[in-house]
Amino acid sequence: MSTFQAPKGTYDLLPPASAVYLAVRDAISAPLRTSGYGYVETPGFEDVELFARGVGESTDIVTKEMYTLTTKGGSELALRPEGTASVLRAALEANLHKAGNLPVKLWYSGSYYRYERPQKGRYRHFSQVGAEAIGTEDPALDAELIILADQAYRSLGLRDFRILLNSLGDKECRPVYREALQGFLRGLDLDEETRRRIDINPLRVLDDKRAEVRKQLVDAPLLRDYLCDACRAYHEEVRALLAAAGVGYEDDDRLVRGLDYYTRTTFEFVHDGLGAQSAVGGGGRYDGLSEMIGGPALPSVGWALGVDRTVLALEAEGITLALPAPVTVYAVALGEEARRLLFGVVTALRKAGIAADFSYGERGLKGHMKNANRSGARFTIVAGERDLAEGVAQLKDMESGEQSPVALDALVTEIGSRLG
Ligand code: ATP
Ligand code: MG
């Protein structure tokens, strides 16, 4: 133990568990990579104003959860709390929307920071894989993203998750609903902060998790009853495409992402084994965001899935991913000459694309074999002086236990052919 510990609300990813995180990131991004999404990477921090405008002044993220800092040069920056604003900023800055075909489809993977009250599934540093499709309004695009997330979760073996779906309307019908909702909310018994929220962002009140608030919301007007014809038709098409793809979802009239630029399709992935932190991912359409950060009108849709909570969901369902052993071959050398030769064999194996490791350091056969067993390697190569005199090493198949001498210069081909 050192004098230091990981900061509150954070944790380290260490082997062997870290392999699961890599596999989850890989599984979530795999369907995107084969569906026309290109990889984007943006800085871990941005101008604080980007998030203030891009995430919303009235959100918890901006008012309470942001890590902000002033640089020595006087710039006001924030560690990124989410990915969408940064990705859109990057796409606009590089004029990707002018350079190629729309939509611009991008995916990302990285660390995000929110100053939250740490608890299971809620950390101050967490990781997301996300996708954004920028510049096109097409219900098939909304459906595509939901289908790809569903595919990603299923490829991991997850079953106990649900997709909640709603439409938030557009600049045509949302304001009418907003007013009706404000009228309703003003008649309720609410605390000061929530009352302020009614003026700034009334939809977010619907997202309140407190029981005493929730029970007052039972008769709140529903956006469903206010959708304009265009929004209604758009939403029906998204639903039809999901159904045709065999992706099950639940209509959730109360699902909101209460930012002004969120429009139409809104969805959340919830897992039933996670308790309070049940949202494993979420997303939706944000047709107004580009203009909010100074860009042209670019209707877009995206999602972000939480890697940490996805790993917790795997645990909750008792799923152990079938991960390959880190190495396939483990070499044990006894004596100086054997070390030199087998080290060369290990290097050759690696060049041939066969994962291999070597038992380093001075120790006896027993110690070396312990390392070999722990490595989980399928094959062990052992060579001592007597083997060298015959120009061979012992190749042991750790699965069958069978062992045979193989000429040193034939080891790579022999192992290659046994692996098929
Ligand atoms: P919640 O309602 O749980 O606070 P959120 O609406 O803030 O979630 P989003 O901003 O939509 O979450 O982020 C997408 C996903 O990122 C979430 O569904 C979740 O899996 C993950 N996530 C968000 N905040 C955290 C956190 N503090 N720790 C771990 N994962 C998080
Ligand atoms: Mg949150």
CSV table of C-alpha atoms in Angstrom, one decimal, residues 77-249:
chain,number,residue,atom,x,y,z
A,77,LEU,CA,-12.3,24.6,-18.8
A,78,ALA,CA,-14.3,21.6,-17.6
A,79,LEU,CA,-13.5,18.0,-17.6
A,80,ARG,CA,-16.0,16.5,-20.0
A,81,PRO,CA,-19.2,15.2,-18.3
A,82,GLU,CA,-20.6,13.7,-21.4
A,83,GLY,CA,-19.7,13.1,-25.1
A,84,THR,CA,-22.3,14.6,-27.4
A,85,ALA,CA,-21.4,18.3,-27.1
A,86,SER,CA,-17.7,17.6,-27.7
A,87,VAL,CA,-18.4,15.3,-30.7
A,88,LEU,CA,-20.7,17.8,-32.3
A,89,ARG,CA,-18.2,20.6,-31.6
A,90,ALA,CA,-15.4,18.6,-33.3
A,91,ALA,CA,-17.6,17.7,-36.3
A,92,LEU,CA,-18.6,21.4,-36.8
A,93,GLU,CA,-15.0,22.6,-36.3
A,94,ALA,CA,-13.7,20.2,-39.0
A,95,ASN,CA,-16.7,20.9,-41.2
A,96,LEU,CA,-17.4,17.2,-41.5
A,97,HIS,CA,-21.0,18.1,-42.3
A,98,LYS,CA,-19.9,19.9,-45.4
A,99,ALA,CA,-17.1,17.5,-46.5
A,100,GLY,CA,-19.0,14.3,-47.0
A,101,ASN,CA,-22.4,12.7,-47.1
A,102,LEU,CA,-24.9,13.3,-44.3
A,103,PRO,CA,-25.4,11.9,-41.8
A,104,VAL,CA,-21.9,12.1,-40.3
A,105,LYS,CA,-21.8,8.9,-38.3
A,106,LEU,CA,-19.3,8.8,-35.4
A,107,TRP,CA,-18.6,6.6,-32.4
A,108,TYR,CA,-16.4,7.3,-29.4
A,109,SER,CA,-15.2,5.6,-26.2
A,110,GLY,CA,-13.7,7.3,-23.2
A,111,SER,CA,-13.7,8.6,-19.7
A,112,TYR,CA,-16.2,11.1,-18.3
A,113,TYR,CA,-16.3,13.0,-15.1
A,114,ARG,CA,-19.1,14.1,-12.9
A,115,TYR,CA,-18.9,15.3,-9.3
A,116,GLU,CA,-21.7,13.1,-8.0
A,117,ARG,CA,-22.4,11.4,-4.7
A,118,PRO,CA,-20.6,8.1,-5.2
A,119,GLN,CA,-22.6,4.9,-4.8
A,120,LYS,CA,-22.8,1.6,-6.6
A,121,GLY,CA,-23.1,2.3,-10.3
A,122,ARG,CA,-22.5,6.0,-9.8
A,123,TYR,CA,-18.9,7.2,-9.9
A,124,ARG,CA,-17.0,10.4,-10.4
A,125,HIS,CA,-15.0,8.9,-13.2
A,126,PHE,CA,-16.8,6.5,-15.5
A,127,SER,CA,-16.6,5.3,-19.0
A,128,GLN,CA,-19.0,5.4,-21.9
A,129,VAL,CA,-19.1,4.2,-25.5
A,130,GLY,CA,-21.3,6.5,-27.6
A,131,ALA,CA,-22.6,7.1,-31.1
A,132,GLU,CA,-23.8,10.1,-32.9
A,133,ALA,CA,-25.5,10.4,-36.4
A,134,ILE,CA,-25.3,14.1,-37.3
A,135,GLY,CA,-27.2,16.1,-39.9
A,136,THR,CA,-30.1,13.9,-41.0
A,137,GLU,CA,-33.7,13.6,-39.9
A,138,ASP,CA,-34.8,10.1,-40.7
A,139,PRO,CA,-36.7,7.7,-38.5
A,140,ALA,CA,-34.6,4.9,-39.8
A,141,LEU,CA,-31.6,6.5,-38.3
A,142,ASP,CA,-33.2,6.7,-34.8
A,143,ALA,CA,-34.2,3.0,-35.3
A,144,GLU,CA,-30.7,2.0,-36.4
A,145,LEU,CA,-29.1,3.4,-33.3
A,146,ILE,CA,-31.5,1.6,-31.0
A,147,ILE,CA,-31.2,-1.6,-32.9
A,148,LEU,CA,-27.4,-1.4,-32.7
A,149,ALA,CA,-27.4,-0.8,-28.9
A,150,ASP,CA,-29.8,-3.8,-28.5
A,151,GLN,CA,-27.5,-5.9,-30.7
A,152,ALA,CA,-24.5,-4.9,-28.5
A,153,TYR,CA,-26.2,-5.8,-25.3
A,154,ARG,CA,-27.4,-9.1,-26.7
A,155,SER,CA,-23.9,-10.0,-28.0
A,156,LEU,CA,-22.8,-9.8,-24.4
A,157,GLY,CA,-25.5,-12.2,-23.4
A,158,LEU,CA,-27.6,-9.6,-21.5
A,159,ARG,CA,-31.3,-10.4,-21.4
A,160,ASP,CA,-32.8,-8.5,-18.4
A,161,PHE,CA,-32.7,-5.1,-20.0
A,162,ARG,CA,-35.6,-3.1,-21.3
A,163,ILE,CA,-35.8,-0.3,-23.9
A,164,LEU,CA,-38.0,2.6,-22.8
A,165,LEU,CA,-39.2,4.8,-25.7
A,166,ASN,CA,-40.9,8.2,-26.0
A,167,SER,CA,-41.2,11.2,-28.2
A,168,LEU,CA,-40.6,14.7,-27.0
A,169,GLY,CA,-42.2,16.5,-29.9
A,170,ASP,CA,-40.5,19.3,-31.8
A,171,LYS,CA,-40.4,23.1,-31.8
A,172,GLU,CA,-43.9,23.0,-33.2
A,173,CYS,CA,-45.8,21.1,-30.5
A,174,ARG,CA,-43.4,21.1,-27.5
A,175,PRO,CA,-44.0,24.7,-26.5
A,176,VAL,CA,-47.8,24.1,-26.3
A,177,TYR,CA,-47.2,21.1,-24.1
A,178,ARG,CA,-44.7,22.9,-22.1
A,179,GLU,CA,-47.2,25.6,-21.2
A,180,ALA,CA,-49.9,23.0,-20.3
A,181,LEU,CA,-47.4,21.2,-18.1
A,182,GLN,CA,-46.3,24.4,-16.4
A,183,GLY,CA,-49.9,25.2,-15.6
A,184,PHE,CA,-50.3,21.8,-14.0
A,185,LEU,CA,-47.1,21.9,-12.1
A,186,ARG,CA,-47.8,25.4,-10.6
A,187,GLY,CA,-50.8,23.9,-8.9
A,188,LEU,CA,-48.7,21.3,-7.0
A,189,ASP,CA,-47.0,21.4,-3.6
A,190,LEU,CA,-43.3,21.6,-4.5
A,191,ASP,CA,-40.1,22.9,-2.9
A,192,GLU,CA,-38.5,26.2,-4.0
A,193,GLU,CA,-35.9,24.6,-6.3
A,194,THR,CA,-38.4,22.5,-8.1
A,195,ARG,CA,-40.6,25.6,-8.5
A,196,ARG,CA,-37.8,27.4,-10.2
A,197,ARG,CA,-37.4,24.4,-12.5
A,198,ILE,CA,-41.0,24.8,-13.6
A,199,ASP,CA,-40.0,28.1,-15.2
A,200,ILE,CA,-36.7,27.0,-16.7
A,201,ASN,CA,-37.2,23.4,-17.7
A,202,PRO,CA,-40.6,22.0,-16.6
A,203,LEU,CA,-40.1,18.6,-18.4
A,204,ARG,CA,-37.3,17.8,-16.0
A,205,VAL,CA,-39.7,17.9,-13.1
A,206,LEU,CA,-41.3,14.8,-14.7
A,207,ASP,CA,-38.0,13.1,-14.2
A,208,ASP,CA,-38.0,13.7,-10.4
A,209,LYS,CA,-37.2,10.5,-8.6
A,210,ARG,CA,-38.7,11.5,-5.2
A,211,ALA,CA,-41.8,9.6,-4.1
A,212,GLU,CA,-43.6,12.7,-2.7
A,213,VAL,CA,-43.1,14.4,-6.1
A,214,ARG,CA,-43.9,11.4,-8.2
A,215,LYS,CA,-47.3,10.8,-6.6
A,216,GLN,CA,-48.3,14.3,-7.4
A,217,LEU,CA,-47.4,13.8,-11.1
A,218,VAL,CA,-49.9,11.0,-11.7
A,219,ASP,CA,-52.3,13.3,-13.5
A,220,ALA,CA,-49.8,15.4,-15.3
A,221,PRO,CA,-50.6,16.1,-19.0
A,222,LEU,CA,-48.7,13.8,-21.3
A,223,LEU,CA,-46.7,14.9,-24.3
A,224,ARG,CA,-48.3,12.0,-26.3
A,225,ASP,CA,-51.6,14.0,-26.3
A,226,TYR,CA,-49.9,17.1,-27.7
A,227,LEU,CA,-47.7,15.7,-30.5
A,228,CYS,CA,-48.2,17.4,-33.8
A,229,ASP,CA,-49.0,15.2,-36.9
A,230,ALA,CA,-45.5,15.3,-38.2
A,231,CYS,CA,-44.0,14.2,-34.8
A,232,ARG,CA,-46.7,11.5,-34.4
A,233,ALA,CA,-46.0,10.1,-37.9
A,234,TYR,CA,-42.2,10.2,-37.2
A,235,HIS,CA,-42.6,8.3,-34.0
A,236,GLU,CA,-44.9,5.7,-35.5
A,237,GLU,CA,-42.3,5.0,-38.1
A,238,VAL,CA,-39.5,4.6,-35.5
A,239,ARG,CA,-41.7,2.2,-33.6
A,240,ALA,CA,-42.7,0.2,-36.8
A,241,LEU,CA,-39.0,-0.1,-37.8
A,242,LEU,CA,-38.1,-1.4,-34.3
A,243,ALA,CA,-40.9,-3.9,-34.4
A,244,ALA,CA,-39.9,-5.1,-37.8
A,245,ALA,CA,-36.4,-5.6,-36.6
A,246,GLY,CA,-37.7,-7.7,-33.7
A,247,VAL,CA,-36.5,-5.2,-31.1
A,248,GLY,CA,-38.9,-5.1,-28.1
A,249,TYR,CA,-39.5,-1.8,-26.4
